[in-house]
mmCIF file of C-alpha atoms in Angstrom:
data_model
loop_
_atom_site.group_PDB
_atom_site.id
_atom_site.type_symbol
_atom_site.label_atom_id
_atom_site.label_comp_id
_atom_site.label_asym_id
_atom_site.label_seq_id
_atom_site.Cartn_x
_atom_site.Cartn_y
_atom_site.Cartn_z
ATOM 1 C CA UNK A 162 -13.800 -15.582 12.734
ATOM 2 C CA UNK A 163 -16.473 -13.235 13.792
ATOM 3 C CA UNK A 164 -17.783 -9.993 12.499
ATOM 4 C CA UNK A 165 -15.890 -6.743 13.120
ATOM 5 C CA UNK A 166 -17.507 -4.559 15.147
ATOM 6 C CA UNK A 167 -18.882 -1.859 12.953
ATOM 7 C CA UNK A 168 -16.985 1.216 14.745
ATOM 8 C CA UNK A 169 -13.658 -0.591 14.173
ATOM 9 C CA UNK A 170 -14.423 -1.133 10.843
ATOM 10 C CA UNK A 171 -14.779 2.844 10.055
ATOM 11 C CA UNK A 172 -11.737 3.608 12.330
ATOM 12 C CA UNK A 173 -9.723 0.905 10.145
ATOM 13 C CA UNK A 174 -11.301 2.264 7.298
ATOM 14 C CA UNK A 175 -10.470 5.885 8.221
ATOM 15 C CA UNK A 176 -6.774 5.167 9.203
ATOM 16 C CA UNK A 177 -6.358 3.697 5.970
ATOM 17 C CA UNK A 178 -7.490 6.975 3.974
ATOM 18 C CA UNK A 179 -5.252 8.946 6.290
ATOM 19 C CA UNK A 180 -2.288 6.918 5.654
ATOM 20 C CA UNK A 181 -2.952 7.364 2.007
ATOM 21 C CA UNK A 182 -3.140 11.090 2.364
ATOM 22 C CA UNK A 183 0.315 10.908 4.122
ATOM 23 C CA UNK A 184 1.577 9.038 1.182
ATOM 24 C CA UNK A 185 -0.202 11.670 -1.488
ATOM 25 C CA UNK A 186 1.629 14.416 0.639
ATOM 26 C CA UNK A 187 4.857 13.116 0.640
ATOM 27 C CA UNK A 188 4.404 12.372 -3.171
ATOM 28 C CA UNK A 189 3.829 15.886 -3.634
ATOM 29 C CA UNK A 190 6.839 16.735 -1.491
ATOM 30 C CA UNK A 191 8.902 14.343 -3.506
ATOM 31 C CA UNK A 192 7.663 14.853 -7.149
ATOM 32 C CA UNK A 193 9.859 18.053 -7.783
ATOM 33 C CA UNK A 194 13.179 16.744 -6.182
ATOM 34 C CA UNK A 195 15.925 14.481 -7.743
ATOM 35 C CA UNK A 196 13.929 11.107 -6.538
ATOM 36 C CA UNK A 197 10.688 12.236 -8.467
ATOM 37 C CA UNK A 198 12.709 12.929 -11.560
ATOM 38 C CA UNK A 199 14.611 9.738 -11.202
ATOM 39 C CA UNK A 200 11.538 7.549 -10.981
ATOM 40 C CA UNK A 201 9.897 9.745 -14.027
ATOM 41 C CA UNK A 202 12.788 8.894 -16.277
ATOM 42 C CA UNK A 203 12.672 5.586 -15.080
ATOM 43 C CA UNK A 204 9.331 5.259 -15.851
ATOM 44 C CA UNK A 205 9.792 6.462 -19.561
ATOM 45 C CA UNK A 206 12.435 3.211 -19.846
ATOM 46 C CA UNK A 207 10.034 1.086 -18.255
ATOM 47 C CA UNK A 208 6.972 2.275 -20.284
ATOM 48 C CA UNK A 209 8.983 3.276 -23.700
ATOM 49 C CA UNK A 210 7.266 6.265 -23.787
ATOM 50 C CA UNK A 211 7.864 7.858 -27.093
ATOM 51 C CA UNK A 212 9.083 4.864 -28.816
ATOM 52 C CA UNK A 213 7.271 3.520 -31.932
ATOM 53 C CA UNK A 214 6.979 0.109 -30.583
ATOM 54 C CA UNK A 215 5.141 0.957 -27.312
ATOM 55 C CA UNK A 216 2.067 -0.292 -26.381
ATOM 56 C CA UNK A 217 1.480 2.542 -24.385
ATOM 57 C CA UNK A 218 -0.118 4.886 -26.543
ATOM 58 C CA UNK A 219 -3.385 7.453 -26.455
ATOM 59 C CA UNK A 220 -4.784 8.999 -23.609
ATOM 60 C CA UNK A 221 -3.263 7.258 -20.757
ATOM 61 C CA UNK A 222 0.532 8.310 -20.888
ATOM 62 C CA UNK A 223 -0.702 11.824 -22.066
ATOM 63 C CA UNK A 224 -2.540 12.177 -18.691
ATOM 64 C CA UNK A 225 0.442 10.422 -16.473
ATOM 65 C CA UNK A 226 2.919 13.025 -18.065
ATOM 66 C CA UNK A 227 0.444 16.163 -17.055
ATOM 67 C CA UNK A 228 0.980 14.897 -13.746
ATOM 68 C CA UNK A 229 4.768 14.518 -13.831
ATOM 69 C CA UNK A 230 7.030 13.184 -11.555
ATOM 70 C CA UNK A 231 4.259 12.976 -8.804
ATOM 71 C CA UNK A 232 2.870 9.797 -10.974
ATOM 72 C CA UNK A 233 6.140 7.749 -10.748
ATOM 73 C CA UNK A 234 7.245 8.683 -7.139
ATOM 74 C CA UNK A 235 3.750 8.028 -5.639
ATOM 75 C CA UNK A 236 4.189 4.460 -5.386
ATOM 76 C CA UNK A 237 7.587 4.976 -3.206
ATOM 77 C CA UNK A 238 5.975 7.212 -1.264
ATOM 78 C CA UNK A 239 2.813 5.115 -0.470
ATOM 79 C CA UNK A 240 5.569 2.330 0.356
ATOM 80 C CA UNK A 241 7.477 4.854 2.642
ATOM 81 C CA UNK A 242 4.375 5.129 4.598
ATOM 82 C CA UNK A 243 3.300 1.822 4.688
ATOM 83 C CA UNK A 244 6.998 1.018 5.996
ATOM 84 C CA UNK A 245 6.087 2.889 9.202
ATOM 85 C CA UNK A 246 4.107 -0.299 10.397
ATOM 86 C CA UNK A 247 7.031 -2.536 10.402
ATOM 87 C CA UNK A 248 9.408 -0.112 11.726
ATOM 88 C CA UNK A 249 7.235 1.631 14.478
ATOM 89 C CA UNK A 250 4.463 -1.152 15.385
ATOM 90 C CA UNK A 251 1.852 1.333 13.812
ATOM 91 C CA UNK A 252 0.953 3.379 10.816
ATOM 92 C CA UNK A 253 0.256 7.240 10.831
ATOM 93 C CA UNK A 254 -3.533 6.761 10.718
ATOM 94 C CA UNK A 255 -3.682 3.971 13.299
ATOM 95 C CA UNK A 256 -1.281 6.063 15.780
ATOM 96 C CA UNK A 257 -3.959 8.930 15.165
ATOM 97 C CA UNK A 258 -6.989 7.128 15.870
ATOM 98 C CA UNK A 259 -5.747 5.239 18.623
ATOM 99 C CA UNK A 260 -5.582 1.847 16.759
ATOM 100 C CA UNK A 261 -2.994 -0.803 17.653
ATOM 101 C CA UNK A 262 -1.860 -4.165 15.657
ATOM 102 C CA UNK A 263 -1.834 -7.042 18.317
ATOM 103 C CA UNK A 264 -1.099 -11.020 17.590
ATOM 104 C CA UNK A 265 -4.046 -12.919 16.900
ATOM 105 C CA UNK A 266 -2.970 -15.657 19.206
ATOM 106 C CA UNK A 267 -2.127 -13.382 21.955
ATOM 107 C CA UNK A 268 1.761 -14.301 21.690
ATOM 108 C CA UNK A 269 4.360 -11.439 21.607
ATOM 109 C CA UNK A 270 3.919 -9.450 18.651
ATOM 110 C CA UNK A 271 7.268 -9.955 16.543
ATOM 111 C CA UNK A 272 8.899 -7.785 13.959
ATOM 112 C CA UNK A 273 8.796 -11.167 11.546
ATOM 113 C CA UNK A 274 4.737 -10.857 11.977
ATOM 114 C CA UNK A 275 4.654 -7.144 11.232
ATOM 115 C CA UNK A 276 7.172 -7.576 8.180
ATOM 116 C CA UNK A 277 4.944 -10.272 6.695
ATOM 117 C CA UNK A 278 2.250 -8.409 7.129
ATOM 118 C CA UNK A 279 2.885 -5.001 5.600
ATOM 119 C CA UNK A 280 4.959 -7.027 2.732
ATOM 120 C CA UNK A 281 1.479 -8.634 1.869
ATOM 121 C CA UNK A 282 -0.528 -5.328 2.107
ATOM 122 C CA UNK A 283 2.275 -3.380 -0.339
ATOM 123 C CA UNK A 284 2.990 -6.054 -2.720
ATOM 124 C CA UNK A 285 1.636 -3.617 -5.423
ATOM 125 C CA UNK A 286 3.700 -0.542 -4.414
ATOM 126 C CA UNK A 287 6.573 -3.062 -3.899
ATOM 127 C CA UNK A 288 5.976 -4.187 -7.069
ATOM 128 C CA UNK A 289 5.880 -1.112 -8.665
ATOM 129 C CA UNK A 290 8.868 0.398 -6.835
ATOM 130 C CA UNK A 291 10.811 -2.320 -8.323
ATOM 131 C CA UNK A 292 9.664 -2.393 -11.629
ATOM 132 C CA UNK A 293 10.590 0.978 -12.223
ATOM 133 C CA UNK A 294 13.997 0.658 -10.663
ATOM 134 C CA UNK A 295 14.424 -2.368 -13.138
ATOM 135 C CA UNK A 296 12.528 -0.758 -15.996
ATOM 136 C CA UNK A 297 10.390 -4.024 -16.329
ATOM 137 C CA UNK A 298 6.668 -3.046 -17.373
ATOM 138 C CA UNK A 299 5.966 -6.970 -17.282
ATOM 139 C CA UNK A 300 6.957 -6.717 -13.198
ATOM 140 C CA UNK A 301 4.550 -3.816 -12.935
ATOM 141 C CA UNK A 302 1.623 -5.513 -14.483
ATOM 142 C CA UNK A 303 2.059 -8.653 -11.972
ATOM 143 C CA UNK A 304 2.603 -6.217 -9.100
ATOM 144 C CA UNK A 305 -0.901 -4.675 -10.210
ATOM 145 C CA UNK A 306 -2.633 -8.069 -10.911
ATOM 146 C CA UNK A 307 -1.315 -9.188 -7.085
ATOM 147 C CA UNK A 308 -2.533 -5.847 -5.503
ATOM 148 C CA UNK A 309 -5.580 -6.305 -7.150
ATOM 149 C CA UNK A 310 -5.980 -9.487 -5.586
ATOM 150 C CA UNK A 311 -4.981 -8.396 -1.860
ATOM 151 C CA UNK A 312 -7.693 -5.398 -2.236
ATOM 152 C CA UNK A 313 -10.140 -7.689 -3.584
ATOM 153 C CA UNK A 314 -9.390 -10.150 -0.775
ATOM 154 C CA UNK A 315 -9.712 -6.922 1.963
ATOM 155 C CA UNK A 316 -13.219 -6.154 0.167
ATOM 156 C CA UNK A 317 -14.528 -9.928 0.520
ATOM 157 C CA UNK A 318 -13.155 -10.055 3.807
ATOM 158 C CA UNK A 319 -15.219 -7.090 5.279
ATOM 159 C CA UNK A 320 -18.545 -8.512 3.401
ATOM 160 C CA UNK A 321 -18.027 -12.128 4.445
ATOM 161 C CA UNK A 322 -16.802 -11.275 8.255
ATOM 162 C CA UNK A 323 -13.236 -13.077 7.788
ATOM 163 C CA UNK A 324 -9.981 -12.224 8.174
ATOM 164 C CA UNK A 325 -7.724 -10.625 5.184
ATOM 165 C CA UNK A 326 -4.964 -12.662 4.046
ATOM 166 C CA UNK A 327 -2.253 -10.162 5.633
ATOM 167 C CA UNK A 328 -4.021 -10.757 9.155
ATOM 168 C CA UNK A 329 -4.141 -14.386 8.567
ATOM 169 C CA UNK A 330 -0.478 -15.008 7.320
ATOM 170 C CA UNK A 331 1.074 -12.660 9.874
ATOM 171 C CA UNK A 332 -1.356 -13.781 13.012
ATOM 172 C CA UNK A 333 -2.005 -10.158 13.631
ATOM 173 C CA UNK A 334 -5.208 -7.999 14.107
ATOM 174 C CA UNK A 335 -6.107 -4.522 14.803
ATOM 175 C CA UNK A 336 -7.779 -3.347 18.075
ATOM 176 C CA UNK A 337 -8.774 0.125 19.419
ATOM 177 C CA UNK A 338 -6.721 0.893 22.583
ATOM 178 C CA UNK A 339 -8.802 1.241 25.624
ATOM 179 C CA UNK A 340 -8.474 4.649 27.184
ATOM 180 C CA UNK A 341 -7.731 4.376 31.106
#
């Protein structure tokens, strides 16, 4: 539970920003396709947009409507980018910056560990995608709460130099690949 070296911290932060940028670009590309319009239609059902008995009134649905299908396909796009990690062993941002996920206990890195790590990190996006598909706004609310908890854990882990929950539960850590 030692301190994360400051250079590694900033590399990981930059890798996360790069991953999110990949997600935004993918979201923009998917927004004006059938997938984007499908998710926008599902959002209308889930949030009961335009219905008299909806709690979604005022500026929030208006702003989301202005952004159009991009708003609703963004969780899927982010999830697709995050799924690169268990499928390839790295994310686009980590790969670009020479970072590697390794087992914490020096064992062999398993697919199970990578999937566990990704499931925890992406619980918010999984929850939103499933909520949109099922039309259940309570599930979206639960996903948001769990996503906030994971994000708070990540921030607190940086402040108090402890490993975040997605690393402790998956028994993984991130390191810089040594250049030979």
